[in-house]
């Protein structure tokens, strides 16, 4: 009887494109430890700000990006504080 080795999946990197006043994809599911990169393709700043305060990119300038590593399970609705009609959800499993 040996020890059962449980392989942890390697963390992945996911990309959310911000373009045309939208987060793409609007719904993203990641695993704990994964990294999410928001890339602003618009010509003006946006933010990725979770409603519960879990994460806040602050202002992401045009052609810039912001990286967040998901450390906690949950469902995180987020928005852009400059454009409250922009809505998306990050699910961390
Ligand atoms: Cu915005």
XYZ file of N, CA, C and O and ligand atoms in Angstrom:
373
model
N 0.858 -1.199 0.000
C 0.000 0.000 0.000
C 0.890 1.244 0.000
O 1.603 1.502 0.964
N 0.845 1.972 -1.051
C 1.621 3.204 -1.110
C 0.738 4.403 -0.875
O -0.481 4.283 -0.707
N 1.364 5.499 -0.839
C 0.599 6.746 -0.725
C -0.063 7.035 -2.063
O 0.486 6.738 -3.115
N -1.224 7.595 -1.984
C -1.901 7.991 -3.219
C -1.465 9.418 -3.560
O -1.685 10.337 -2.780
N -0.803 9.535 -4.652
C -0.353 10.866 -5.077
C -1.497 11.574 -5.805
O -2.039 11.061 -6.767
N -1.847 12.697 -5.291
C -2.901 13.475 -5.941
C -2.230 14.600 -6.724
O -1.599 15.476 -6.151
N -2.340 14.518 -8.007
C -1.732 15.539 -8.857
C -2.586 16.797 -8.837
O -3.769 16.751 -9.116
N -1.948 17.873 -8.494
C -2.651 19.152 -8.586
C -2.545 19.664 -10.007
O -1.456 19.697 -10.566
N -3.657 20.053 -10.574
C -3.546 20.611 -11.914
C -2.714 21.885 -11.889
O -2.755 22.647 -10.922
N -1.946 22.071 -12.927
C -1.123 23.276 -12.992
C -2.012 24.499 -13.167
O -2.998 24.446 -13.899
N -1.647 25.590 -12.515
C -2.441 26.810 -12.701
C -2.436 27.250 -14.160
O -1.447 27.116 -14.859
N -3.580 27.749 -14.571
C -3.713 28.232 -15.945
C -3.859 29.746 -15.951
O -4.193 30.347 -14.939
N -3.636 30.313 -17.103
C -3.856 31.742 -17.289
C -5.022 31.937 -18.251
O -5.074 31.306 -19.305
N -5.961 32.775 -17.839
C -7.150 33.069 -18.647
C -7.115 34.550 -19.020
O -6.646 35.372 -18.242
N -7.648 34.853 -20.182
C -7.648 36.241 -20.632
C -9.076 36.734 -20.816
O -9.904 36.043 -21.403
N -9.350 37.914 -20.271
C -10.619 38.597 -20.522
C -10.293 39.853 -21.329
O -9.507 40.696 -20.877
N -10.852 39.940 -22.520
C -10.642 41.115 -23.362
C -11.718 42.147 -23.036
O -12.906 41.815 -22.965
N -11.293 43.369 -22.805
C -12.242 44.471 -22.618
C -12.230 45.262 -23.920
O -11.215 45.878 -24.279
N -13.356 45.223 -24.610
C -13.407 45.873 -25.921
C -14.844 46.229 -26.238
O -15.756 45.432 -25.981
N -15.052 47.418 -26.770
C -16.401 47.832 -27.135
C -17.314 47.920 -25.932
O -18.499 47.575 -26.016
N -16.741 48.335 -24.777
C -17.532 48.477 -23.542
C -18.093 47.152 -23.058
O -19.159 47.096 -22.463
N -17.365 46.066 -23.307
C -17.799 44.745 -22.845
C -16.605 43.949 -22.331
O -15.490 44.105 -22.821
N -16.912 43.076 -21.365
C -15.937 42.071 -20.950
C -16.199 40.823 -21.781
O -17.334 40.367 -21.884
N -15.158 40.282 -22.384
C -15.317 39.086 -23.212
C -14.309 38.026 -22.757
O -13.109 38.270 -22.912
N -14.739 36.884 -22.233
C -16.144 36.514 -22.048
C -16.760 37.201 -20.823
O -16.037 37.574 -19.909
N -18.077 37.280 -20.853
C -18.782 37.899 -19.724
C -18.879 36.948 -18.542
O -19.117 37.372 -17.424
N -18.744 35.670 -18.812
C -18.779 34.668 -17.752
C -17.548 33.783 -17.911
O -17.309 33.234 -18.984
N -16.759 33.681 -16.837
C -15.515 32.905 -16.909
C -15.403 32.052 -15.660
O -15.607 32.539 -14.551
N -15.092 30.777 -15.860
C -14.891 29.865 -14.736
C -13.426 29.450 -14.690
O -12.873 29.006 -15.696
N -12.822 29.602 -13.521
C -11.417 29.258 -13.356
C -11.272 28.400 -12.104
O -12.217 28.266 -11.320
N -10.101 27.840 -11.926
C -9.790 27.084 -10.709
C -8.996 27.984 -9.763
O -8.346 28.944 -10.192
N -9.054 27.643 -8.493
C -8.220 28.379 -7.526
C -6.770 28.275 -7.946
O -6.303 27.212 -8.349
N -6.062 29.376 -7.849
C -4.663 29.395 -8.245
C -4.449 29.844 -9.679
O -3.323 30.146 -10.075
N -5.529 29.833 -10.461
C -5.416 30.310 -11.842
C -5.258 31.832 -11.858
O -5.658 32.528 -10.922
N -4.711 32.296 -12.947
C -4.490 33.724 -13.133
C -5.408 34.231 -14.239
O -5.611 33.559 -15.248
N -5.970 35.397 -14.010
C -6.822 36.035 -15.014
C -6.167 37.354 -15.414
O -5.752 38.129 -14.553
N -6.068 37.563 -16.713
C -5.498 38.806 -17.228
C -6.599 39.557 -17.977
O -7.172 39.022 -18.928
N -6.893 40.753 -17.521
C -7.838 41.618 -18.229
C -7.031 42.536 -19.153
O -6.112 43.241 -18.679
N -7.364 42.533 -20.418
C -6.639 43.346 -21.398
C -7.601 44.393 -21.958
O -8.648 44.046 -22.523
N -7.240 45.639 -21.791
C -8.109 46.725 -22.269
C -7.764 47.085 -23.711
O -6.735 47.692 -23.983
N -8.653 46.728 -24.628
C -8.437 47.019 -26.054
C -9.143 48.308 -26.480
O -9.072 48.677 -27.651
N -9.881 48.902 -25.554
C -10.535 50.167 -25.888
C -9.534 51.311 -25.767
O -8.451 51.158 -25.205
N -9.920 52.461 -26.276
C -9.010 53.615 -26.285
C -9.183 54.496 -25.053
O -8.729 55.632 -25.033
N -9.877 53.988 -24.038
C -10.093 54.741 -22.807
C -10.058 53.749 -21.642
O -10.180 52.546 -21.855
N -9.891 54.255 -20.418
C -9.701 53.350 -19.275
C -10.982 52.613 -18.858
O -12.087 53.105 -19.054
N -10.768 51.449 -18.282
C -11.830 50.657 -17.663
C -11.288 50.115 -16.348
O -10.075 50.157 -16.097
N -12.186 49.538 -15.553
C -11.758 48.784 -14.378
C -12.438 47.421 -14.388
O -13.446 47.220 -15.074
N -11.888 46.507 -13.614
C -12.552 45.236 -13.299
C -12.653 45.214 -11.775
O -11.655 45.007 -11.085
N -13.865 45.459 -11.278
C -14.052 45.697 -9.842
C -15.153 44.781 -9.331
O -16.306 44.912 -9.745
N -14.819 43.881 -8.424
C -15.833 42.952 -7.927
C -16.753 43.657 -6.937
O -16.321 44.548 -6.200
N -18.008 43.237 -6.950
C -19.009 43.909 -6.121
C -18.750 43.701 -4.639
O -19.035 44.560 -3.828
N -18.195 42.550 -4.277
C -17.944 42.287 -2.868
C -16.598 42.794 -2.379
O -16.218 42.543 -1.240
N -15.859 43.466 -3.230
C -14.565 43.978 -2.819
C -13.445 42.962 -2.884
O -12.356 43.188 -2.365
N -13.706 41.824 -3.515
C -12.680 40.777 -3.579
C -11.489 41.216 -4.435
O -10.350 40.884 -4.143
N -11.769 41.889 -5.523
C -10.668 42.412 -6.347
C -11.080 43.720 -6.981
O -12.267 44.000 -7.168
N -10.072 44.527 -7.268
C -10.301 45.823 -7.916
C -9.039 46.198 -8.690
O -7.981 46.389 -8.105
N -9.197 46.276 -9.981
C -8.031 46.570 -10.824
C -7.590 48.023 -10.719
O -6.487 48.354 -11.128
N -8.467 48.883 -10.216
C -8.279 50.322 -10.414
C -8.314 50.580 -11.926
O -8.719 49.722 -12.688
N -7.858 51.741 -12.347
C -7.982 52.106 -13.755
C -6.990 51.319 -14.623
O -5.788 51.327 -14.355
N -7.531 50.644 -15.634
C -6.675 49.968 -16.619
C -6.656 50.861 -17.859
O -7.677 51.040 -18.524
N -5.514 51.420 -18.146
C -5.427 52.350 -19.275
C -5.552 51.604 -20.604
O -5.407 50.377 -20.669
N -5.790 52.370 -21.656
C -5.880 51.800 -23.004
C -4.636 50.984 -23.317
O -3.514 51.402 -23.003
N -4.876 49.801 -23.890
C -3.798 48.895 -24.312
C -2.985 48.335 -23.148
O -1.934 47.736 -23.361
N -3.482 48.524 -21.920
C -2.789 47.956 -20.760
C -3.589 46.766 -20.237
O -4.730 46.533 -20.653
N -2.988 46.061 -19.282
C -3.670 44.901 -18.719
C -3.493 44.885 -17.210
O -2.681 45.622 -16.650
N -4.303 44.031 -16.580
C -4.226 43.845 -15.134
C -4.379 42.362 -14.834
O -5.199 41.671 -15.444
N -3.576 41.884 -13.902
C -3.527 40.456 -13.606
C -3.968 40.200 -12.174
O -3.577 40.934 -11.256
N -4.785 39.148 -12.009
C -5.281 38.768 -10.696
C -5.205 37.255 -10.573
O -5.559 36.531 -11.506
N -4.721 36.780 -9.443
C -4.686 35.348 -9.198
C -5.824 34.981 -8.255
O -5.941 35.555 -7.164
N -6.664 34.051 -8.686
C -7.845 33.671 -7.925
C -7.435 32.802 -6.743
O -6.925 31.697 -6.925
N -7.660 33.283 -5.541
C -7.231 32.538 -4.371
C -8.364 31.951 -3.562
O -8.153 31.121 -2.688
N -9.569 32.370 -3.845
C -10.713 31.994 -3.019
C -11.877 31.555 -3.908
O -12.164 32.197 -4.916
N -12.508 30.448 -3.485
C -13.659 29.968 -4.249
C -14.827 30.934 -4.143
O -14.987 31.610 -3.118
N -15.637 30.943 -5.149
C -16.835 31.760 -5.065
C -17.283 32.276 -6.408
O -16.717 31.951 -7.449
N -18.329 33.066 -6.332
C -18.917 33.671 -7.518
C -18.739 35.171 -7.354
O -19.222 35.752 -6.378
N -17.997 35.777 -8.247
C -17.637 37.180 -8.098
C -18.181 37.981 -9.278
O -17.588 37.995 -10.367
N -19.303 38.620 -9.053
C -19.816 39.538 -10.051
C -18.937 40.776 -10.041
O -18.515 41.237 -8.982
N -18.614 41.275 -11.219
C -17.791 42.478 -11.259
C -18.273 43.425 -12.345
O -19.034 43.055 -13.225
N -17.802 44.637 -12.236
C -18.245 45.681 -13.140
C -17.073 46.609 -13.423
O -15.976 46.447 -12.886
N -17.330 47.588 -14.271
C -16.372 48.673 -14.488
C -16.934 49.881 -13.750
O -18.074 50.279 -13.983
N -16.139 50.440 -12.851
C -16.674 51.545 -12.052
C -16.920 52.797 -12.907
O -17.697 53.655 -12.526
N -16.260 52.898 -14.051
C -16.483 54.048 -14.928
C -17.734 53.876 -15.790
O -18.311 54.849 -16.262
N -18.092 52.609 -16.048
C -19.206 52.295 -16.950
C -20.042 51.190 -16.303
O -19.853 50.001 -16.609
N -20.947 51.566 -15.409
C -21.660 50.549 -14.614
C -22.533 49.590 -15.430
O -22.971 48.574 -14.896
N -22.755 49.892 -16.706
C -23.518 48.933 -17.524
C -22.656 47.731 -17.908
O -23.179 46.718 -18.365
N -21.360 47.838 -17.732
C -20.462 46.715 -18.054
C -20.485 45.744 -16.887
O -20.056 46.088 -15.786
N -20.971 44.531 -17.151
C -21.085 43.552 -16.078
C -20.543 42.201 -16.531
O -20.685 41.836 -17.699
N -19.948 41.490 -15.603
C -19.434 40.147 -15.904
C -19.335 39.379 -14.593
O -19.521 39.946 -13.520
N -19.053 38.085 -14.718
C -18.958 37.225 -13.537
C -17.729 36.335 -13.651
O -17.473 35.748 -14.707
N -17.016 36.238 -12.541
C -15.899 35.309 -12.432
C -16.285 34.230 -11.429
O -16.631 34.529 -10.288
N -16.262 32.984 -11.873
C -16.520 31.842 -10.984
C -15.185 31.179 -10.674
O -14.450 30.816 -11.597
N -14.925 31.001 -9.382
C -13.698 30.325 -8.976
C -14.101 29.014 -8.306
O -14.788 29.024 -7.274
N -13.707 27.902 -8.910
C -14.103 26.580 -8.403
C -13.058 26.025 -7.455
O -11.877 26.226 -7.680
Cu -15.354 50.876 -18.421
